[in-house]
Coordinates of C-alpha atoms in Angstrom, one line a residue:
M141 CA 13.1 -9.3 11.0
K142 CA 12.3 -6.3 8.4
L143 CA 9.3 -4.0 8.9
F144 CA 7.0 -2.1 6.3
F145 CA 4.4 -0.2 7.4
A146 CA 0.3 -0.3 7.2
A147 CA -1.0 2.6 6.6
L148 CA -3.7 5.4 6.3
G149 CA -6.4 3.7 3.9
L150 CA -8.4 5.7 2.0
A151 CA -10.7 8.1 4.6
A152 CA -7.0 9.3 5.4
Y153 CA -7.3 12.2 3.5
V154 CA -10.0 14.2 5.1
T155 CA -8.8 12.6 8.6
A156 CA -5.3 13.2 10.9
A157 CA -1.9 11.4 9.0
L158 CA -1.6 10.2 13.0
A159 CA -3.5 7.7 12.3
Q160 CA -1.5 5.4 9.9
L161 CA -0.3 1.9 12.2
P162 CA 2.2 0.9 13.6
I163 CA 4.3 -2.4 14.1
P164 CA 2.0 -5.5 13.6
V165 CA 1.4 -8.0 16.7
P166 CA 1.9 -11.0 15.3
G167 CA -1.8 -12.5 16.6
Q168 CA -2.9 -9.3 18.0
P169 CA -5.3 -6.5 16.7
Q170 CA -3.5 -3.5 15.9
P171 CA -3.1 -1.2 18.7
Q172 CA -4.1 3.0 17.8
P173 CA -1.3 5.3 18.1
Q174 CA -1.9 7.7 21.1
P175 CA -2.3 10.8 18.5
Q176 CA -0.2 14.1 19.3
S177 CA -1.2 17.5 20.0
Q178 CA -1.1 19.1 16.9
P179 CA -1.8 22.6 14.9
A180 CA -5.4 23.0 12.9
A181 CA -4.6 22.4 9.4
G182 CA -6.9 23.0 6.5
R183 CA -5.8 25.6 3.4
G184 CA -8.1 27.8 4.3
G185 CA -7.7 28.3 8.4
R186 CA -4.9 30.7 9.6
G187 CA -4.0 28.3 12.0
P188 CA -1.4 28.8 15.4
Q189 CA -0.5 32.1 16.4
A190 CA 2.3 33.7 18.2
N191 CA 1.9 33.7 22.2
A192 CA 0.3 37.4 23.6
T193 CA 2.6 36.4 26.2
P194 CA 6.3 34.7 26.8
V195 CA 6.8 30.8 27.7
R196 CA 8.1 30.4 30.3
Q197 CA 11.1 28.1 29.7
V198 CA 12.8 24.9 31.8
T199 CA 15.5 22.9 31.2
A200 CA 15.7 19.4 29.7
P201 CA 16.9 16.2 32.1
I202 CA 18.9 14.8 30.8
P203 CA 18.6 11.3 30.4
T204 CA 21.5 7.8 31.1
A205 CA 21.9 6.3 27.8
V206 CA 23.7 3.0 27.2
E207 CA 24.5 0.5 24.0
V208 CA 22.8 -2.6 23.7
T209 CA 24.1 -5.6 21.6
G210 CA 22.2 -7.9 22.5
P211 CA 20.7 -10.8 23.6
G212 CA 19.4 -11.9 20.2
E213 CA 19.1 -9.3 17.4
F214 CA 18.8 -5.8 16.6
F215 CA 15.9 -5.1 15.5
E216 CA 16.4 -3.0 12.0
T217 CA 13.9 -1.0 11.0
F218 CA 15.4 0.5 7.5
M219 CA 13.4 -0.7 5.2
D220 CA 14.2 -3.1 2.5
D221 CA 14.8 -0.3 -0.1
Y222 CA 14.2 -1.1 -4.2
D223 CA 16.5 -1.3 -6.9
D224 CA 14.6 0.3 -10.3
V225 CA 17.8 -0.1 -12.6
K226 CA 18.4 -3.8 -11.2
K227 CA 14.9 -5.2 -9.8
T228 CA 16.1 -5.8 -6.6
A229 CA 15.8 -5.8 -3.2
T230 CA 18.6 -4.0 -1.2
P231 CA 18.6 -5.0 2.4
A232 CA 19.3 -2.0 5.1
K233 CA 22.8 -4.2 6.0
D234 CA 24.2 -3.1 2.6
T235 CA 23.1 -0.1 1.7
Y236 CA 25.0 0.6 5.1
A237 CA 27.8 -1.8 3.7
K238 CA 27.2 1.1 0.3
F239 CA 28.1 4.2 2.5
N240 CA 30.0 2.9 5.0
Y241 CA 27.8 3.0 7.6
E242 CA 26.8 2.0 11.0
A243 CA 23.8 1.1 12.7
R244 CA 23.8 1.2 16.9
E245 CA 21.5 0.8 19.2
Y246 CA 21.3 2.6 22.7
F247 CA 18.9 1.8 25.7
V248 CA 17.6 6.0 26.9
T249 CA 15.6 6.2 30.8
G250 CA 15.4 8.7 31.7
T251 CA 11.5 10.2 33.6
T252 CA 8.8 12.7 32.3
S253 CA 7.8 16.0 33.3
A254 CA 4.4 14.7 35.0
G255 CA 6.6 12.3 37.1
A256 CA 6.6 8.7 34.2
P257 CA 9.5 6.4 34.2
Y258 CA 10.5 5.7 30.6
K259 CA 12.7 3.2 28.7
T260 CA 13.1 3.6 25.2
R261 CA 15.9 2.8 21.9
I262 CA 18.1 5.5 19.9
V263 CA 18.8 4.1 16.8
V264 CA 22.3 6.5 15.7
R265 CA 23.2 5.6 12.1
K266 CA 26.9 7.3 11.3
P267 CA 29.5 6.8 8.6
K268 CA 31.9 3.7 10.5
E269 CA 35.3 6.3 10.5
N270 CA 34.2 9.6 12.6
A271 CA 36.2 11.2 10.1
R272 CA 33.5 11.3 8.2
Y273 CA 30.5 12.9 10.9
N274 CA 29.7 16.6 8.7
G275 CA 28.4 17.9 12.7
L276 CA 24.7 17.4 12.1
I277 CA 22.1 14.8 13.0
L278 CA 19.0 14.0 11.5
A279 CA 16.6 13.5 14.4
E280 CA 12.9 11.6 14.0
S281 CA 11.3 9.8 15.9
M282 CA 10.1 6.2 14.1
H283 CA 7.2 6.1 12.6
P284 CA 5.0 3.4 14.2
S285 CA 5.0 1.4 10.9
G286 CA 9.5 1.5 12.2
N287 CA 11.1 3.3 9.7
P288 CA 12.0 7.0 9.7
W289 CA 11.2 7.4 6.6
V290 CA 13.1 11.2 5.7
F291 CA 16.9 9.2 6.6
H292 CA 14.9 6.4 4.5
F293 CA 14.2 9.0 1.5
T294 CA 16.9 11.7 1.4
Q295 CA 19.7 8.2 2.1
T296 CA 22.0 8.8 -0.5
Y297 CA 22.1 12.9 0.7
A298 CA 22.5 11.9 4.0
M299 CA 25.4 9.0 4.5
T300 CA 27.3 10.4 0.6
N301 CA 27.8 13.7 3.2
G302 CA 28.3 12.4 6.7
V303 CA 25.4 13.1 8.3
I304 CA 24.3 11.3 11.6
G305 CA 20.8 10.0 11.3
L306 CA 19.3 9.5 15.1
E307 CA 15.7 6.9 15.0
I308 CA 14.4 8.5 18.9
L309 CA 11.4 5.9 19.6
T310 CA 8.6 8.0 21.0
S311 CA 5.1 5.0 21.0
T312 CA 4.4 1.9 21.8
P313 CA 7.8 -1.2 21.6
A314 CA 5.3 -4.0 21.6
G315 CA 6.3 -4.6 17.6
L316 CA 10.0 -4.1 18.8
T317 CA 9.0 -6.6 21.9
A318 CA 7.2 -9.6 20.1
A319 CA 10.2 -9.0 16.9
N320 CA 12.2 -10.0 20.0
E321 CA 11.2 -10.5 23.9
A322 CA 14.8 -11.0 25.3
R323 CA 16.1 -7.6 24.4
Y324 CA 13.3 -5.7 24.6
K325 CA 11.2 -6.2 27.4
T326 CA 12.4 -3.9 29.3
L327 CA 10.9 -1.5 26.8
D328 CA 8.0 1.4 28.7
V329 CA 7.4 4.0 26.4
P330 CA 3.8 5.5 28.3
N331 CA 0.8 7.8 26.4
G332 CA 2.3 11.6 26.3
A333 CA 5.7 11.2 26.1
A334 CA 6.9 12.6 23.0
N335 CA 7.4 15.0 23.9
D336 CA 9.7 15.1 27.4
I337 CA 11.4 11.8 25.4
L338 CA 12.5 13.8 22.0
A339 CA 13.3 17.1 24.6
Q340 CA 15.9 14.9 26.7
V341 CA 17.8 12.9 24.3
G342 CA 18.5 15.7 22.2
A343 CA 19.5 17.6 25.3
L344 CA 21.5 13.9 25.7
V345 CA 23.0 14.1 21.6
K346 CA 24.3 17.6 22.9
S347 CA 25.7 17.4 26.0
K348 CA 29.1 16.3 26.5
R349 CA 27.8 13.3 29.2
N350 CA 30.2 10.3 28.8
D351 CA 27.0 7.9 27.8
N352 CA 26.5 10.3 24.9
P353 CA 25.7 7.9 22.0
L354 CA 27.8 11.2 20.3
A355 CA 30.7 12.3 22.9
G356 CA 33.7 13.2 21.6
L357 CA 32.2 13.9 18.6
A358 CA 31.3 18.1 17.2
T359 CA 28.6 18.4 16.5
R360 CA 26.6 21.3 15.3
K361 CA 23.8 21.0 14.2
M362 CA 20.8 18.9 14.5
I363 CA 17.7 19.3 13.3
L364 CA 14.3 17.4 14.5
A365 CA 11.9 15.8 10.8
G366 CA 9.0 13.4 10.6
S367 CA 7.6 12.2 7.8
S368 CA 3.5 11.5 8.6
A369 CA 2.7 10.4 11.5
S370 CA 5.8 11.4 12.2
A371 CA 5.8 14.6 11.1
G372 CA 2.6 14.8 13.1
V373 CA 4.8 14.7 16.3
A374 CA 7.3 16.7 14.9
T375 CA 5.2 19.4 14.6
A376 CA 3.3 18.6 18.1
Y377 CA 7.1 19.4 19.6
L378 CA 7.3 22.9 17.2
T379 CA 4.2 23.9 18.3
N380 CA 4.3 22.4 22.3
A381 CA 7.5 22.4 23.5
H382 CA 10.5 23.1 21.5
M383 CA 10.4 26.9 23.2
S384 CA 9.8 25.9 26.6
M385 CA 11.9 22.9 26.7
R386 CA 16.0 24.0 26.3
L387 CA 19.0 23.5 27.4
D388 CA 20.9 24.4 30.0
G389 CA 21.5 28.2 29.4
G390 CA 17.9 28.6 26.9
A391 CA 19.1 27.5 23.3
P392 CA 17.5 25.4 21.2
I393 CA 17.8 21.5 21.1
Y394 CA 16.9 21.3 18.0
D395 CA 18.1 23.8 15.6
G396 CA 15.5 23.6 12.7
F397 CA 12.0 21.2 11.9
L398 CA 11.5 20.2 8.8
P399 CA 7.9 18.0 8.5
T400 CA 7.5 16.3 5.5
S401 CA 4.1 14.8 4.0
A402 CA 2.2 16.7 6.2
N403 CA 0.2 19.5 6.3
G404 CA -0.8 22.0 9.1
Q405 CA 0.0 25.2 10.3
I406 CA 3.0 26.5 12.4
P407 CA 3.6 29.0 15.0
R408 CA 6.4 31.5 14.6
L409 CA 9.4 30.1 16.0
D410 CA 12.8 31.2 16.4
V411 CA 14.5 28.9 15.0
P412 CA 14.1 27.8 10.7
T413 CA 11.2 25.5 9.1
I414 CA 10.3 23.9 6.5
L415 CA 7.1 22.0 5.8
V416 CA 6.9 19.8 2.5
P417 CA 3.4 19.0 1.5
T418 CA 3.4 16.3 -1.4
M419 CA 0.7 16.4 -4.1
R420 CA -1.6 13.9 -2.0
E421 CA -1.9 16.5 1.2
V422 CA -3.3 19.1 -1.0
F423 CA -5.2 17.0 -3.3
A424 CA -7.6 16.7 -0.9
G425 CA -7.7 20.3 -0.2
N426 CA -6.2 19.6 3.4
G427 CA -2.4 21.7 2.5
T428 CA -1.3 25.2 4.1
T429 CA -1.9 29.0 2.7
Q430 CA 0.3 29.4 5.6
P431 CA 2.6 31.3 3.6
D432 CA 6.6 32.1 4.7
N433 CA 8.1 34.2 7.2
D434 CA 12.2 35.0 8.1
K435 CA 11.9 31.8 10.2
L436 CA 9.6 29.3 7.2
R437 CA 8.9 28.3 4.3
V438 CA 6.8 26.1 3.0
Y439 CA 8.6 24.1 -0.4
E440 CA 5.5 21.7 -2.4
F441 CA 7.3 19.7 -5.5
A442 CA 6.0 19.2 -8.3
G443 CA 5.2 15.2 -9.1
M444 CA 6.1 14.5 -5.0
A445 CA 3.9 12.1 -3.9
H446 CA 3.0 10.9 0.7
I447 CA 5.8 8.4 -0.4
D448 CA 8.8 6.8 -2.0
S449 CA 7.2 4.2 -3.8
R450 CA 9.9 4.4 -6.0
V451 CA 12.5 2.6 -3.8
A452 CA 10.2 1.3 -0.4
G453 CA 10.6 -2.6 -1.0
G454 CA 6.2 -2.8 -0.4
Y455 CA 5.8 -1.5 -3.9
Y456 CA 7.3 -5.3 -5.7
P457 CA 5.6 -6.8 -6.6
D458 CA 3.1 -3.2 -7.1
P459 CA -0.4 -4.0 -5.8
C460 CA -1.9 -1.4 -6.1
K461 CA -4.4 -0.3 -9.9
Y462 CA -2.0 2.2 -11.8
P463 CA 1.0 1.5 -12.2
I464 CA 3.0 2.9 -9.3
S465 CA 4.9 5.9 -9.4
R466 CA 8.7 5.5 -10.3
Y467 CA 9.0 9.7 -9.4
P468 CA 12.9 10.3 -7.4
L469 CA 11.2 11.7 -3.5
G470 CA 13.9 11.4 -2.1
A471 CA 16.4 13.7 -5.1
E472 CA 13.4 16.2 -4.2
M473 CA 13.0 15.7 -0.2
A474 CA 17.4 16.5 -0.4
V475 CA 16.9 20.4 -1.8
A476 CA 14.6 19.7 1.0
L477 CA 17.2 19.2 3.9
D478 CA 20.1 20.6 2.4
K479 CA 18.7 24.3 2.2
L480 CA 17.8 23.6 5.8
F481 CA 21.5 22.5 6.7
T482 CA 21.9 25.1 4.7
W483 CA 20.2 27.8 7.0
V484 CA 20.8 26.8 10.5
D485 CA 23.9 26.0 10.2
K486 CA 25.8 28.6 7.7
S487 CA 21.9 31.4 8.3
V488 CA 21.7 31.3 4.9
E489 CA 18.1 31.9 4.5
P490 CA 17.4 29.7 1.4
P491 CA 14.4 31.6 -1.4
H492 CA 10.7 31.0 -1.6
A493 CA 9.5 29.6 -4.3
D494 CA 5.4 28.6 -5.6
R495 CA 3.2 26.2 -4.4
Y496 CA 1.4 23.5 -6.7
Y497 CA -1.4 26.1 -8.5
V498 CA -5.3 24.8 -7.3
D499 CA -8.4 25.0 -9.1
F500 CA -12.3 23.6 -9.1
N501 CA -12.6 23.4 -12.5
P502 CA -13.1 19.6 -13.1
D503 CA -13.3 20.3 -17.8
N504 CA -9.7 21.1 -17.4
K505 CA -8.1 17.8 -15.8
P506 CA -8.5 13.9 -17.6
K507 CA -10.9 12.0 -16.5
L508 CA -9.0 10.1 -14.3
D509 CA -7.8 12.9 -12.2
R510 CA -12.1 14.5 -13.1
D511 CA -13.5 10.7 -11.0
K512 CA -11.4 11.3 -8.1
G513 CA -12.1 14.9 -7.7
S514 CA -8.1 16.2 -7.7
L515 CA -8.5 20.1 -7.4
L516 CA -4.6 20.6 -9.2
A517 CA -4.8 22.5 -11.4
L518 CA -2.8 20.1 -14.3
D519 CA -1.0 21.1 -17.7
E520 CA -1.2 20.1 -21.2
F521 CA 0.3 16.7 -20.0
G522 CA -1.1 16.0 -17.0
N523 CA 1.8 17.4 -14.5
V524 CA 0.6 19.2 -11.9
R525 CA 0.7 23.3 -12.6
G526 CA 3.2 25.4 -10.0
G527 CA 5.8 24.5 -7.2
I528 CA 9.3 23.7 -7.0
R529 CA 10.1 22.1 -10.8
N530 CA 12.4 19.2 -11.5
T531 CA 13.1 17.5 -15.0
Y532 CA 10.4 14.3 -14.2
V533 CA 7.3 17.1 -15.5
D534 CA 8.8 20.2 -17.2
V535 CA 10.8 17.2 -19.2
P536 CA 8.1 15.3 -19.5
V537 CA 7.3 11.3 -20.2
K538 CA 5.6 11.0 -17.6
S539 CA 2.7 12.1 -15.7
F540 CA 2.0 12.1 -12.1
H541 CA -1.6 11.3 -10.2
V542 CA -3.1 11.4 -6.8
P543 CA -3.8 8.3 -5.4
N544 CA -4.2 5.0 -6.3
E545 CA -5.9 2.2 -5.1
G546 CA -5.5 -0.8 -4.8
A547 CA -5.8 -3.6 -7.6
E548 CA -8.4 -6.0 -7.9
P549 CA -9.0 -8.8 -7.0
R550 CA -5.9 -7.7 -4.6
L551 CA -2.2 -9.4 -5.7
A552 CA -2.5 -13.1 -4.9
S553 CA 1.7 -13.5 -3.8
P554 CA 2.7 -9.5 -2.6
N555 CA 5.3 -9.1 -1.6
R556 CA 5.8 -10.0 2.3
F557 CA 5.6 -6.9 4.2
I558 CA 2.0 -6.6 2.5
A559 CA 1.4 -9.7 3.4
A560 CA 1.9 -10.1 7.3
R561 CA -0.8 -7.5 7.8
R562 CA -3.3 -8.8 5.9
I563 CA -4.4 -10.6 9.2
N564 CA -7.6 -9.0 11.3
G565 CA -9.7 -7.7 8.4
Q566 CA -6.7 -5.2 7.7
D567 CA -6.8 -3.9 3.7
P568 CA -2.5 -2.7 3.3
D569 CA -2.7 -3.3 0.0
A570 CA -5.5 -0.3 -0.3
Q571 CA -3.8 2.0 2.3
L572 CA -0.3 1.3 0.9
C573 CA -1.4 2.7 -2.6
G574 CA -3.1 5.7 -0.8
L575 CA 0.1 6.5 0.0
A576 CA 1.5 7.0 -4.0
N577 CA 1.1 8.4 -6.4
F578 CA 0.5 6.7 -10.1
E579 CA 2.0 7.5 -13.1
T580 CA 0.9 7.5 -17.0
A581 CA 2.6 7.7 -19.6
L582 CA 2.6 9.9 -23.0
A583 CA 2.4 8.6 -25.8
K584 CA 5.4 7.7 -27.7
D585 CA 4.4 9.3 -31.2
Q586 CA 3.7 12.9 -28.4
L587 CA 6.9 11.8 -26.9
K588 CA 8.0 11.7 -30.6
K589 CA 6.4 15.3 -31.6
L590 CA 7.9 17.0 -28.5
Y591 CA 11.1 16.0 -28.8
K592 CA 12.0 13.2 -32.8
S593 CA 14.5 11.4 -30.7
P594 CA 16.1 10.1 -27.3
Q595 CA 19.2 11.8 -27.8
E596 CA 17.4 15.4 -27.7
Y597 CA 15.0 14.0 -24.9
V598 CA 18.8 13.7 -23.3
K599 CA 19.9 16.8 -24.4
R600 CA 17.2 18.2 -23.2
V601 CA 17.1 17.0 -19.5
T602 CA 20.3 17.3 -18.8
Q603 CA 20.5 20.9 -19.8
R604 CA 17.0 21.8 -17.8
Y605 CA 19.1 19.6 -14.7
D606 CA 22.0 22.0 -15.4
E607 CA 19.7 24.4 -15.1
L608 CA 17.4 23.9 -11.9
V609 CA 21.2 23.1 -9.8
K610 CA 22.1 26.9 -10.8
Q611 CA 18.4 28.6 -9.5
G612 CA 19.2 26.1 -6.4
W613 CA 15.7 23.5 -7.4
A614 CA 18.1 20.7 -7.9
L615 CA 21.6 18.9 -6.5
P616 CA 25.1 18.2 -8.0
L617 CA 24.6 14.4 -6.4
Y618 CA 22.0 13.3 -8.2
R619 CA 22.6 14.3 -12.2
E620 CA 24.5 11.1 -12.7
M621 CA 20.8 9.2 -11.7
V622 CA 18.9 11.7 -14.1
V623 CA 21.1 11.3 -16.4
A624 CA 21.4 8.1 -16.5
E625 CA 17.6 8.1 -16.3
A626 CA 17.0 9.6 -19.1
S627 CA 19.7 7.7 -21.9
R628 CA 17.0 4.4 -21.0
V629 CA 14.1 6.1 -22.9
T630 CA 13.3 5.3 -25.8
F631 CA 10.4 5.8 -28.2

């Protein structure tokens, strides 16, 4: 069974991202995930400050793990991709095959610091050939909707380079049990167990235990990431547990953090962290003004939406009022991921970067952006000023705006992920579209004036991409994709 998500409604712009809906349980109202404690947010707030007294550190217990192969099928949470060139969906098994990866499932059993027993599952996505493993782990809690979003967004980077994806269930297993009761009925994740589970699973995969799912593999560093709701889980962990829950000897369990598609301020830590708020957070004034420090960078990528509607299969056919964005979120998010891995693994500090520019002057905005109340300062083409730049906004043929809306009337035959969630009064169309940017094509006359010819446009894109690579804001891995897309533009 494949998954997609029923996500935040438009009201979520001023509420916590943790309200996103979990995996649907057939025939039942959808339970809300328990909010995790997290720091104060807000573009003007200071957030939590460093503790005045030392934190008491404890060694995280190491749970037990066993690989699971049945009964029934593995519940695959890595969602379908969408091939924007072939206009077809790509199931997870085909993505794994393309990169010669595999997904292996384990049940992990332990006890929380409050004495509550738990039994959860983890999924290890790794190269089939152990020699391809590069020693780096991208860990994240399973999003309540059922996807490891950061690994999904950055799949090309991660699987090309041999990064292991570690997905950890920290919320209710009800959706898994509903899909395959025989396999998952013994899972039990108590409320409030997320920090203990993250710490203990992390300690397990860094241990020399025989039941370590990565036993025999040389792991150098492991980061904890998350997107939206799972970013909230990661932020709660780094705020409330990272400094106190440690490996034997006092070393940190996670060597760095990457909360994305979220906002909020974080305390000063002893390991590197890169925050990646998107246009959606800043649009509503919920971004962060927290300054960088020796262990923190805040990266805001111009054009980036809350979710990668370009590849997320649930957006096809398009259920939104305005054309969904084809901005390659994954290619930009991979820049942040690569810089964090380089920081934690090689101690190379990444550069600082401009944030999005904001203003409060509606006269500076196109009508649609003005009507939506955007705080973002826009250039002459309608793209956000400031932030980390890329060819899509610096050599534009489109402008990218936030937020999108559900189509009216709703699509008669939507993607099955949406259709499955049109129950109990839910409006997954509006919820899903509210997480996406939309794009507006520049007029052909405007393109001719800017670039003279399609050939000149491709030349300009190629030159700009190569400049960004030299500056460290683009990866050579994605150059072929970007130039190929530019070559398909006509005017």
